[in-house]
Amino acid sequence: MIDEIQRARDAALAVIGSSDDASLDRLSGELLGKKSALAAVKAGLGRLDPDARRTAGQALNEVMAEIAAAIDDRRAQAAAAALAARIAAEQLDLTEARPLQPRGHLHLVTQAWERLEDVFIGLGFTVAEGPEVETDWFNFEALNMGEGHPARGEFDTLFVGRDPSEQAGASGTLLRTHTSPVQIRAMLAQEPPIHIVAPGRVFRRDTPDATHMPVFHQIEGLVVDRGITMADLAGTIEAFTRAFFGEGFTSRLRPSYFPFTEPSAEFDIRRPDGSWLELGGCGMVHPDVLRAGGLDPEEWGGFAFGFGIDRMAVMRHAVADIRDMYVNDIRFIEQF
Ligand code: FA5
């Protein structure tokens, strides 16, 4: 009888080993149920003498437990395999989607602004700021353009006060027409020596065209110390030109006029193809401007410069029309 039990065990384990998940429930009935070979053996136990019955009964119980455990093992194996197959089938290859996600980037003017700051910080300047809504005093008066000064007419100013009477006088408010008022704010805020640049947004009632926008950006520079000369100004502009544009570029100063500098100059840069482009204005800080900043012109001297960031961005990337930078045409923007 023990042999019979062993044969039934071996046969059962072989069937379990090769069966799949779906057939396991049925198999459990066939191998361990009332009509199974082992049930038949069990029914025959009664015919044995007590000793043999005990031995065979024990063997039978062990084998039945072994078969039940084998079915459970096989079921767990089948479930793990089914799960692995489902995960494999549902897997998404996300790496393939990545090139389809467009990456944004900084606006051309922001790129130029940040690069300008980097270059000037490298030359020993710190970055200063001033408000976009200014008083008439900071924007004009303190810069040697008192009421009635003809140079005011060159800045088509946008006033903030609703009533024309609010616009008149040194306390009238306006949208700053240039970054030069930051010169005055810097002189009032700190003791010389001063080495600052002040990038920022400025506003003029200019009609948009290929080289003009009503809202644009300038960067102002101011150095105040003892014994500053025009050579310091020319040297700084030249060092900046090479650092920002590259080795093939040089600069020149041309005599000009600004009420807040004396002498004044326009500065141009020479491109590797030999052509010149006007970039901005500069000069030695006017004694009246030093006085408005609380400094004694007998003791302190300085130079200042200011130029258009949008024009620089346009030039660096050979963009034909400054307005292209602001119409948000994705075909244009994504080129940079
Ligand atoms: C000034 O604004 C002076 N504050 C510059 C200055 C500073 C001179 C310190 C001396 C000492 P101007 O109006 O020329 O100057 O403007 C300077 C630059 O701003 C121009 O060279 C040009 O690059 C840019 N710019 C002027 N108007 C516009 C505009 N409507 N759109 C875009 N860029 C402009």
PDB file of C-alpha atoms in Angstrom, residues 78-302:
ATOM      1  CA  ALA A  78       1.749  31.092 -12.042  1.00  0.00           C
ATOM      2  CA  ALA A  79       0.435  34.347 -10.463  1.00  0.00           C
ATOM      3  CA  ALA A  80       3.936  35.894 -10.422  1.00  0.00           C
ATOM      4  CA  ALA A  81       4.489  34.951 -14.053  1.00  0.00           C
ATOM      5  CA  ALA A  82       1.099  36.400 -15.058  1.00  0.00           C
ATOM      6  CA  LEU A  83       1.883  39.695 -13.258  1.00  0.00           C
ATOM      7  CA  ALA A  84       5.315  39.966 -14.915  1.00  0.00           C
ATOM      8  CA  ALA A  85       3.713  39.362 -18.320  1.00  0.00           C
ATOM      9  CA  ARG A  86       1.076  42.058 -17.677  1.00  0.00           C
ATOM     10  CA  ILE A  87       3.696  44.626 -16.570  1.00  0.00           C
ATOM     11  CA  ALA A  88       5.786  43.865 -19.641  1.00  0.00           C
ATOM     12  CA  ALA A  89       2.727  44.287 -21.885  1.00  0.00           C
ATOM     13  CA  GLU A  90       1.680  47.597 -20.283  1.00  0.00           C
ATOM     14  CA  GLN A  91       5.169  49.132 -20.143  1.00  0.00           C
ATOM     15  CA  LEU A  92       5.407  52.660 -21.633  1.00  0.00           C
ATOM     16  CA  ASP A  93       8.674  53.751 -23.180  1.00  0.00           C
ATOM     17  CA  LEU A  94       8.731  57.298 -21.883  1.00  0.00           C
ATOM     18  CA  THR A  95      12.198  58.001 -23.278  1.00  0.00           C
ATOM     19  CA  GLU A  96      10.666  58.054 -26.729  1.00  0.00           C
ATOM     20  CA  ALA A  97       8.308  60.889 -25.801  1.00  0.00           C
ATOM     21  CA  ARG A  98      11.065  63.187 -24.508  1.00  0.00           C
ATOM     22  CA  PRO A  99      12.268  64.764 -27.741  1.00  0.00           C
ATOM     23  CA  LEU A 100       8.647  65.744 -28.426  1.00  0.00           C
ATOM     24  CA  GLN A 101       8.542  67.990 -25.339  1.00  0.00           C
ATOM     25  CA  PRO A 102       9.719  71.449 -26.488  1.00  0.00           C
ATOM     26  CA  ARG A 103      12.046  73.170 -24.022  1.00  0.00           C
ATOM     27  CA  GLY A 104      11.607  76.875 -23.418  1.00  0.00           C
ATOM     28  CA  HIS A 105      14.418  79.380 -23.099  1.00  0.00           C
ATOM     29  CA  LEU A 106      14.995  82.938 -21.959  1.00  0.00           C
ATOM     30  CA  HIS A 107      13.909  85.806 -24.183  1.00  0.00           C
ATOM     31  CA  LEU A 108      16.631  87.297 -26.396  1.00  0.00           C
ATOM     32  CA  VAL A 109      16.642  90.540 -24.413  1.00  0.00           C
ATOM     33  CA  THR A 110      16.863  88.659 -21.098  1.00  0.00           C
ATOM     34  CA  GLN A 111      19.789  86.658 -22.488  1.00  0.00           C
ATOM     35  CA  ALA A 112      21.584  89.883 -23.507  1.00  0.00           C
ATOM     36  CA  TRP A 113      20.719  91.544 -20.158  1.00  0.00           C
ATOM     37  CA  GLU A 114      22.175  88.627 -18.150  1.00  0.00           C
ATOM     38  CA  ARG A 115      25.301  88.477 -20.323  1.00  0.00           C
ATOM     39  CA  LEU A 116      25.840  92.224 -19.928  1.00  0.00           C
ATOM     40  CA  GLU A 117      25.621  91.868 -16.152  1.00  0.00           C
ATOM     41  CA  ASP A 118      28.130  88.993 -16.245  1.00  0.00           C
ATOM     42  CA  VAL A 119      30.602  90.973 -18.353  1.00  0.00           C
ATOM     43  CA  PHE A 120      30.373  94.124 -16.198  1.00  0.00           C
ATOM     44  CA  ILE A 121      30.591  92.151 -12.948  1.00  0.00           C
ATOM     45  CA  GLY A 122      33.755  90.626 -14.434  1.00  0.00           C
ATOM     46  CA  LEU A 123      35.088  94.174 -14.959  1.00  0.00           C
ATOM     47  CA  GLY A 124      34.485  95.020 -11.278  1.00  0.00           C
ATOM     48  CA  PHE A 125      31.021  96.664 -11.408  1.00  0.00           C
ATOM     49  CA  THR A 126      28.058  95.881  -9.150  1.00  0.00           C
ATOM     50  CA  VAL A 127      24.428  95.890 -10.327  1.00  0.00           C
ATOM     51  CA  ALA A 128      22.072  98.685  -9.140  1.00  0.00           C
ATOM     52  CA  GLU A 129      18.348  99.284  -9.716  1.00  0.00           C
ATOM     53  CA  GLY A 130      15.924 102.165  -9.848  1.00  0.00           C
ATOM     54  CA  PRO A 131      12.144 102.481 -10.202  1.00  0.00           C
ATOM     55  CA  GLU A 132      10.390 102.514 -13.582  1.00  0.00           C
ATOM     56  CA  VAL A 133       7.991 105.212 -12.382  1.00  0.00           C
ATOM     57  CA  GLU A 134      10.228 108.189 -11.634  1.00  0.00           C
ATOM     58  CA  THR A 135       9.862 111.782 -10.556  1.00  0.00           C
ATOM     59  CA  ASP A 136      10.648 114.568 -12.960  1.00  0.00           C
ATOM     60  CA  TRP A 137      13.495 115.560 -10.640  1.00  0.00           C
ATOM     61  CA  PHE A 138      15.417 112.271 -10.985  1.00  0.00           C
ATOM     62  CA  ASN A 139      14.651 111.776 -14.694  1.00  0.00           C
ATOM     63  CA  PHE A 140      15.370 115.369 -15.836  1.00  0.00           C
ATOM     64  CA  GLU A 141      16.072 118.052 -13.268  1.00  0.00           C
ATOM     65  CA  ALA A 142      18.953 116.356 -11.411  1.00  0.00           C
ATOM     66  CA  LEU A 143      20.436 115.393 -14.782  1.00  0.00           C
ATOM     67  CA  ASN A 144      20.832 119.041 -15.705  1.00  0.00           C
ATOM     68  CA  MET A 145      17.623 119.232 -17.736  1.00  0.00           C
ATOM     69  CA  GLY A 146      15.519 121.667 -15.760  1.00  0.00           C
ATOM     70  CA  GLU A 147      12.065 122.737 -16.873  1.00  0.00           C
ATOM     71  CA  GLY A 148      12.203 124.356 -20.307  1.00  0.00           C
ATOM     72  CA  HIS A 149      15.532 122.708 -21.214  1.00  0.00           C
ATOM     73  CA  PRO A 150      15.395 121.985 -24.966  1.00  0.00           C
ATOM     74  CA  ALA A 151      16.895 118.487 -24.520  1.00  0.00           C
ATOM     75  CA  ARG A 152      13.696 117.370 -22.767  1.00  0.00           C
ATOM     76  CA  GLY A 153      12.028 117.484 -26.148  1.00  0.00           C
ATOM     77  CA  GLU A 154      14.237 114.627 -27.346  1.00  0.00           C
ATOM     78  CA  PHE A 155      12.604 112.301 -24.858  1.00  0.00           C
ATOM     79  CA  ASP A 156       8.952 111.801 -25.777  1.00  0.00           C
ATOM     80  CA  THR A 157       7.843 111.327 -22.227  1.00  0.00           C
ATOM     81  CA  LEU A 158       4.878 109.322 -20.917  1.00  0.00           C
ATOM     82  CA  PHE A 159       3.500 111.063 -17.839  1.00  0.00           C
ATOM     83  CA  VAL A 160       1.751 109.228 -15.017  1.00  0.00           C
ATOM     84  CA  GLY A 161      -0.227 112.040 -13.346  1.00  0.00           C
ATOM     85  CA  ARG A 162      -3.758 112.225 -14.760  1.00  0.00           C
ATOM     86  CA  ASP A 163      -4.065 115.970 -14.371  1.00  0.00           C
ATOM     87  CA  PRO A 164      -1.600 118.113 -16.422  1.00  0.00           C
ATOM     88  CA  SER A 165      -0.867 120.124 -13.266  1.00  0.00           C
ATOM     89  CA  GLU A 166       0.476 116.949 -11.636  1.00  0.00           C
ATOM     90  CA  GLN A 167       2.908 116.602 -14.524  1.00  0.00           C
ATOM     91  CA  ALA A 168       4.554 119.938 -14.040  1.00  0.00           C
ATOM     92  CA  GLY A 169       7.458 120.610 -11.708  1.00  0.00           C
ATOM     93  CA  ALA A 170      10.148 118.476 -10.142  1.00  0.00           C
ATOM     94  CA  SER A 171       7.661 116.264  -8.251  1.00  0.00           C
ATOM     95  CA  GLY A 172       5.674 115.283 -11.368  1.00  0.00           C
ATOM     96  CA  THR A 173       5.688 111.558 -12.028  1.00  0.00           C
ATOM     97  CA  LEU A 174       6.515 109.869 -15.324  1.00  0.00           C
ATOM     98  CA  LEU A 175       7.715 106.585 -16.795  1.00  0.00           C
ATOM     99  CA  ARG A 176      11.492 106.940 -16.874  1.00  0.00           C
ATOM    100  CA  THR A 177      12.755 107.738 -20.365  1.00  0.00           C
ATOM    101  CA  HIS A 178      16.246 106.360 -19.679  1.00  0.00           C
ATOM    102  CA  THR A 179      18.226 104.586 -16.952  1.00  0.00           C
ATOM    103  CA  SER A 180      20.279 107.729 -16.173  1.00  0.00           C
ATOM    104  CA  PRO A 181      18.199 108.627 -13.047  1.00  0.00           C
ATOM    105  CA  VAL A 182      19.835 105.583 -11.402  1.00  0.00           C
ATOM    106  CA  GLN A 183      23.116 107.574 -11.544  1.00  0.00           C
ATOM    107  CA  ILE A 184      21.619 110.103  -9.111  1.00  0.00           C
ATOM    108  CA  ARG A 185      20.092 107.405  -6.894  1.00  0.00           C
ATOM    109  CA  ALA A 186      23.458 105.590  -6.703  1.00  0.00           C
ATOM    110  CA  MET A 187      25.348 108.775  -5.768  1.00  0.00           C
ATOM    111  CA  LEU A 188      22.803 109.591  -3.048  1.00  0.00           C
ATOM    112  CA  ALA A 189      22.848 106.006  -1.738  1.00  0.00           C
ATOM    113  CA  GLN A 190      26.576 105.355  -1.428  1.00  0.00           C
ATOM    114  CA  GLU A 191      29.910 107.032  -0.890  1.00  0.00           C
ATOM    115  CA  PRO A 192      32.407 107.028  -3.770  1.00  0.00           C
ATOM    116  CA  PRO A 193      34.213 105.173  -5.186  1.00  0.00           C
ATOM    117  CA  ILE A 194      31.168 104.016  -7.168  1.00  0.00           C
ATOM    118  CA  HIS A 195      31.245 101.397  -9.935  1.00  0.00           C
ATOM    119  CA  ILE A 196      27.699 100.415 -10.884  1.00  0.00           C
ATOM    120  CA  VAL A 197      25.713  99.258 -13.884  1.00  0.00           C
ATOM    121  CA  ALA A 198      21.919  99.587 -13.913  1.00  0.00           C
ATOM    122  CA  PRO A 199      20.021  97.583 -16.514  1.00  0.00           C
ATOM    123  CA  GLY A 200      16.295  98.206 -16.779  1.00  0.00           C
ATOM    124  CA  ARG A 201      13.146  98.945 -18.706  1.00  0.00           C
ATOM    125  CA  VAL A 202      12.545 102.438 -20.100  1.00  0.00           C
ATOM    126  CA  PHE A 203       9.629 104.096 -21.916  1.00  0.00           C
ATOM    127  CA  ARG A 204       9.235 106.687 -24.655  1.00  0.00           C
ATOM    128  CA  ARG A 205       6.349 107.784 -26.832  1.00  0.00           C
ATOM    129  CA  ASP A 206       8.271 106.496 -29.866  1.00  0.00           C
ATOM    130  CA  THR A 207       6.393 104.963 -32.798  1.00  0.00           C
ATOM    131  CA  PRO A 208       7.554 101.369 -33.299  1.00  0.00           C
ATOM    132  CA  ASP A 209       9.768 100.852 -36.341  1.00  0.00           C
ATOM    133  CA  ALA A 210      12.704  98.615 -37.260  1.00  0.00           C
ATOM    134  CA  THR A 211      14.993 100.264 -34.685  1.00  0.00           C
ATOM    135  CA  HIS A 212      12.554 101.754 -32.128  1.00  0.00           C
ATOM    136  CA  MET A 213      10.107 100.431 -29.533  1.00  0.00           C
ATOM    137  CA  PRO A 214       8.025 102.500 -27.066  1.00  0.00           C
ATOM    138  CA  VAL A 215       9.143 100.123 -24.296  1.00  0.00           C
ATOM    139  CA  PHE A 216      12.768  99.058 -24.472  1.00  0.00           C
ATOM    140  CA  HIS A 217      15.787  98.382 -22.261  1.00  0.00           C
ATOM    141  CA  GLN A 218      18.932 100.259 -21.436  1.00  0.00           C
ATOM    142  CA  ILE A 219      21.967  99.613 -19.314  1.00  0.00           C
ATOM    143  CA  GLU A 220      23.531 102.529 -17.488  1.00  0.00           C
ATOM    144  CA  GLY A 221      27.093 102.624 -16.200  1.00  0.00           C
ATOM    145  CA  LEU A 222      28.525 105.015 -13.626  1.00  0.00           C
ATOM    146  CA  VAL A 223      32.017 105.304 -12.177  1.00  0.00           C
ATOM    147  CA  VAL A 224      32.833 108.007  -9.618  1.00  0.00           C
ATOM    148  CA  ASP A 225      36.238 108.327  -7.991  1.00  0.00           C
ATOM    149  CA  ARG A 226      39.128 110.768  -7.663  1.00  0.00           C
ATOM    150  CA  GLY A 227      41.197 111.462 -10.779  1.00  0.00           C
ATOM    151  CA  ILE A 228      38.904 109.775 -13.337  1.00  0.00           C
ATOM    152  CA  THR A 229      39.669 110.792 -16.940  1.00  0.00           C
ATOM    153  CA  MET A 230      38.209 110.303 -20.419  1.00  0.00           C
ATOM    154  CA  ALA A 231      40.881 107.601 -20.943  1.00  0.00           C
ATOM    155  CA  ASP A 232      39.251 105.511 -18.186  1.00  0.00           C
ATOM    156  CA  LEU A 233      35.944 105.811 -20.041  1.00  0.00           C
ATOM    157  CA  ALA A 234      37.426 104.847 -23.432  1.00  0.00           C
ATOM    158  CA  GLY A 235      39.355 101.943 -21.878  1.00  0.00           C
ATOM    159  CA  THR A 236      36.246 100.604 -20.102  1.00  0.00           C
ATOM    160  CA  ILE A 237      34.137 100.781 -23.287  1.00  0.00           C
ATOM    161  CA  GLU A 238      36.882  98.995 -25.238  1.00  0.00           C
ATOM    162  CA  ALA A 239      37.308  96.255 -22.581  1.00  0.00           C
ATOM    163  CA  PHE A 240      33.546  95.765 -22.509  1.00  0.00           C
ATOM    164  CA  THR A 241      33.300  95.601 -26.334  1.00  0.00           C
ATOM    165  CA  ARG A 242      35.904  92.829 -26.561  1.00  0.00           C
ATOM    166  CA  ALA A 243      34.435  90.896 -23.624  1.00  0.00           C
ATOM    167  CA  PHE A 244      30.850  91.081 -24.880  1.00  0.00           C
ATOM    168  CA  PHE A 245      31.219  90.828 -28.655  1.00  0.00           C
ATOM    169  CA  GLY A 246      34.551  89.014 -29.028  1.00  0.00           C
ATOM    170  CA  GLU A 247      38.085  89.688 -30.167  1.00  0.00           C
ATOM    171  CA  GLY A 248      37.262  90.903 -33.693  1.00  0.00           C
ATOM    172  CA  PHE A 249      35.345  93.946 -32.354  1.00  0.00           C
ATOM    173  CA  THR A 250      36.681  97.394 -31.373  1.00  0.00           C
ATOM    174  CA  SER A 251      35.066 100.672 -30.270  1.00  0.00           C
ATOM    175  CA  ARG A 252      35.366 104.409 -30.927  1.00  0.00           C
ATOM    176  CA  LEU A 253      34.036 107.565 -29.315  1.00  0.00           C
ATOM    177  CA  ARG A 254      32.496 110.380 -31.408  1.00  0.00           C
ATOM    178  CA  PRO A 255      31.885 113.882 -30.016  1.00  0.00           C
ATOM    179  CA  SER A 256      28.246 114.418 -29.107  1.00  0.00           C
ATOM    180  CA  TYR A 257      26.021 116.228 -26.635  1.00  0.00           C
ATOM    181  CA  PHE A 258      24.107 115.191 -23.524  1.00  0.00           C
ATOM    182  CA  PRO A 259      23.123 117.733 -20.828  1.00  0.00           C
ATOM    183  CA  PHE A 260      24.328 115.391 -18.050  1.00  0.00           C
ATOM    184  CA  THR A 261      27.850 114.755 -19.356  1.00  0.00           C
ATOM    185  CA  GLU A 262      30.603 117.139 -20.390  1.00  0.00           C
ATOM    186  CA  PRO A 263      32.365 116.344 -22.631  1.00  0.00           C
ATOM    187  CA  SER A 264      29.907 113.889 -24.198  1.00  0.00           C
ATOM    188  CA  ALA A 265      30.342 111.221 -26.853  1.00  0.00           C
ATOM    189  CA  GLU A 266      28.434 108.614 -28.772  1.00  0.00           C
ATOM    190  CA  PHE A 267      30.197 105.288 -28.883  1.00  0.00           C
ATOM    191  CA  ASP A 268      30.189 103.007 -31.868  1.00  0.00           C
ATOM    192  CA  ILE A 269      31.486  99.523 -32.268  1.00  0.00           C
ATOM    193  CA  ARG A 270      33.292  98.192 -35.312  1.00  0.00           C
ATOM    194  CA  ARG A 271      32.247  94.784 -36.557  1.00  0.00           C
ATOM    195  CA  PRO A 272      34.757  92.316 -38.065  1.00  0.00           C
ATOM    196  CA  ASP A 273      33.393  93.212 -41.553  1.00  0.00           C
ATOM    197  CA  GLY A 274      34.522  96.823 -40.956  1.00  0.00           C
ATOM    198  CA  SER A 275      31.070  98.375 -40.518  1.00  0.00           C
ATOM    199  CA  TRP A 276      30.277 100.669 -37.544  1.00  0.00           C
ATOM    200  CA  LEU A 277      27.168 100.619 -35.391  1.00  0.00           C
ATOM    201  CA  GLU A 278      26.056 103.262 -32.899  1.00  0.00           C
ATOM    202  CA  LEU A 279      25.441 101.724 -29.511  1.00  0.00           C
ATOM    203  CA  GLY A 280      24.890 104.476 -26.972  1.00  0.00           C
ATOM    204  CA  GLY A 281      25.958 107.670 -25.282  1.00  0.00           C
ATOM    205  CA  CYS A 282      28.622 108.413 -22.697  1.00  0.00           C
ATOM    206  CA  GLY A 283      30.782 111.143 -21.226  1.00  0.00           C
ATOM    207  CA  MET A 284      32.320 112.655 -18.112  1.00  0.00           C
ATOM    208  CA  VAL A 285      29.685 113.272 -15.427  1.00  0.00           C
ATOM    209  CA  HIS A 286      28.651 116.962 -15.492  1.00  0.00           C
ATOM    210  CA  PRO A 287      29.581 118.940 -12.319  1.00  0.00           C
ATOM    211  CA  ASP A 288      25.908 119.880 -11.828  1.00  0.00           C
ATOM    212  CA  VAL A 289      24.981 116.184 -11.841  1.00  0.00           C
ATOM    213  CA  LEU A 290      27.647 115.388  -9.237  1.00  0.00           C
ATOM    214  CA  ARG A 291      26.240 118.220  -7.105  1.00  0.00           C
ATOM    215  CA  ALA A 292      22.673 116.870  -7.487  1.00  0.00           C
ATOM    216  CA  GLY A 293      24.088 113.534  -6.255  1.00  0.00           C
ATOM    217  CA  GLY A 294      25.484 115.259  -3.165  1.00  0.00           C
ATOM    218  CA  LEU A 295      29.142 115.197  -4.298  1.00  0.00           C
ATOM    219  CA  ASP A 296      31.692 117.989  -4.562  1.00  0.00           C
ATOM    220  CA  PRO A 297      32.889 118.260  -8.191  1.00  0.00           C
ATOM    221  CA  GLU A 298      36.186 119.719  -6.950  1.00  0.00           C
ATOM    222  CA  GLU A 299      36.929 116.441  -5.213  1.00  0.00           C
ATOM    223  CA  TRP A 300      35.162 113.792  -7.280  1.00  0.00           C
ATOM    224  CA  GLY A 301      34.968 113.062 -10.982  1.00  0.00           C
ATOM    225  CA  GLY A 302      33.348 110.325 -12.985  1.00  0.00           C
TER     226      GLY A 302
END
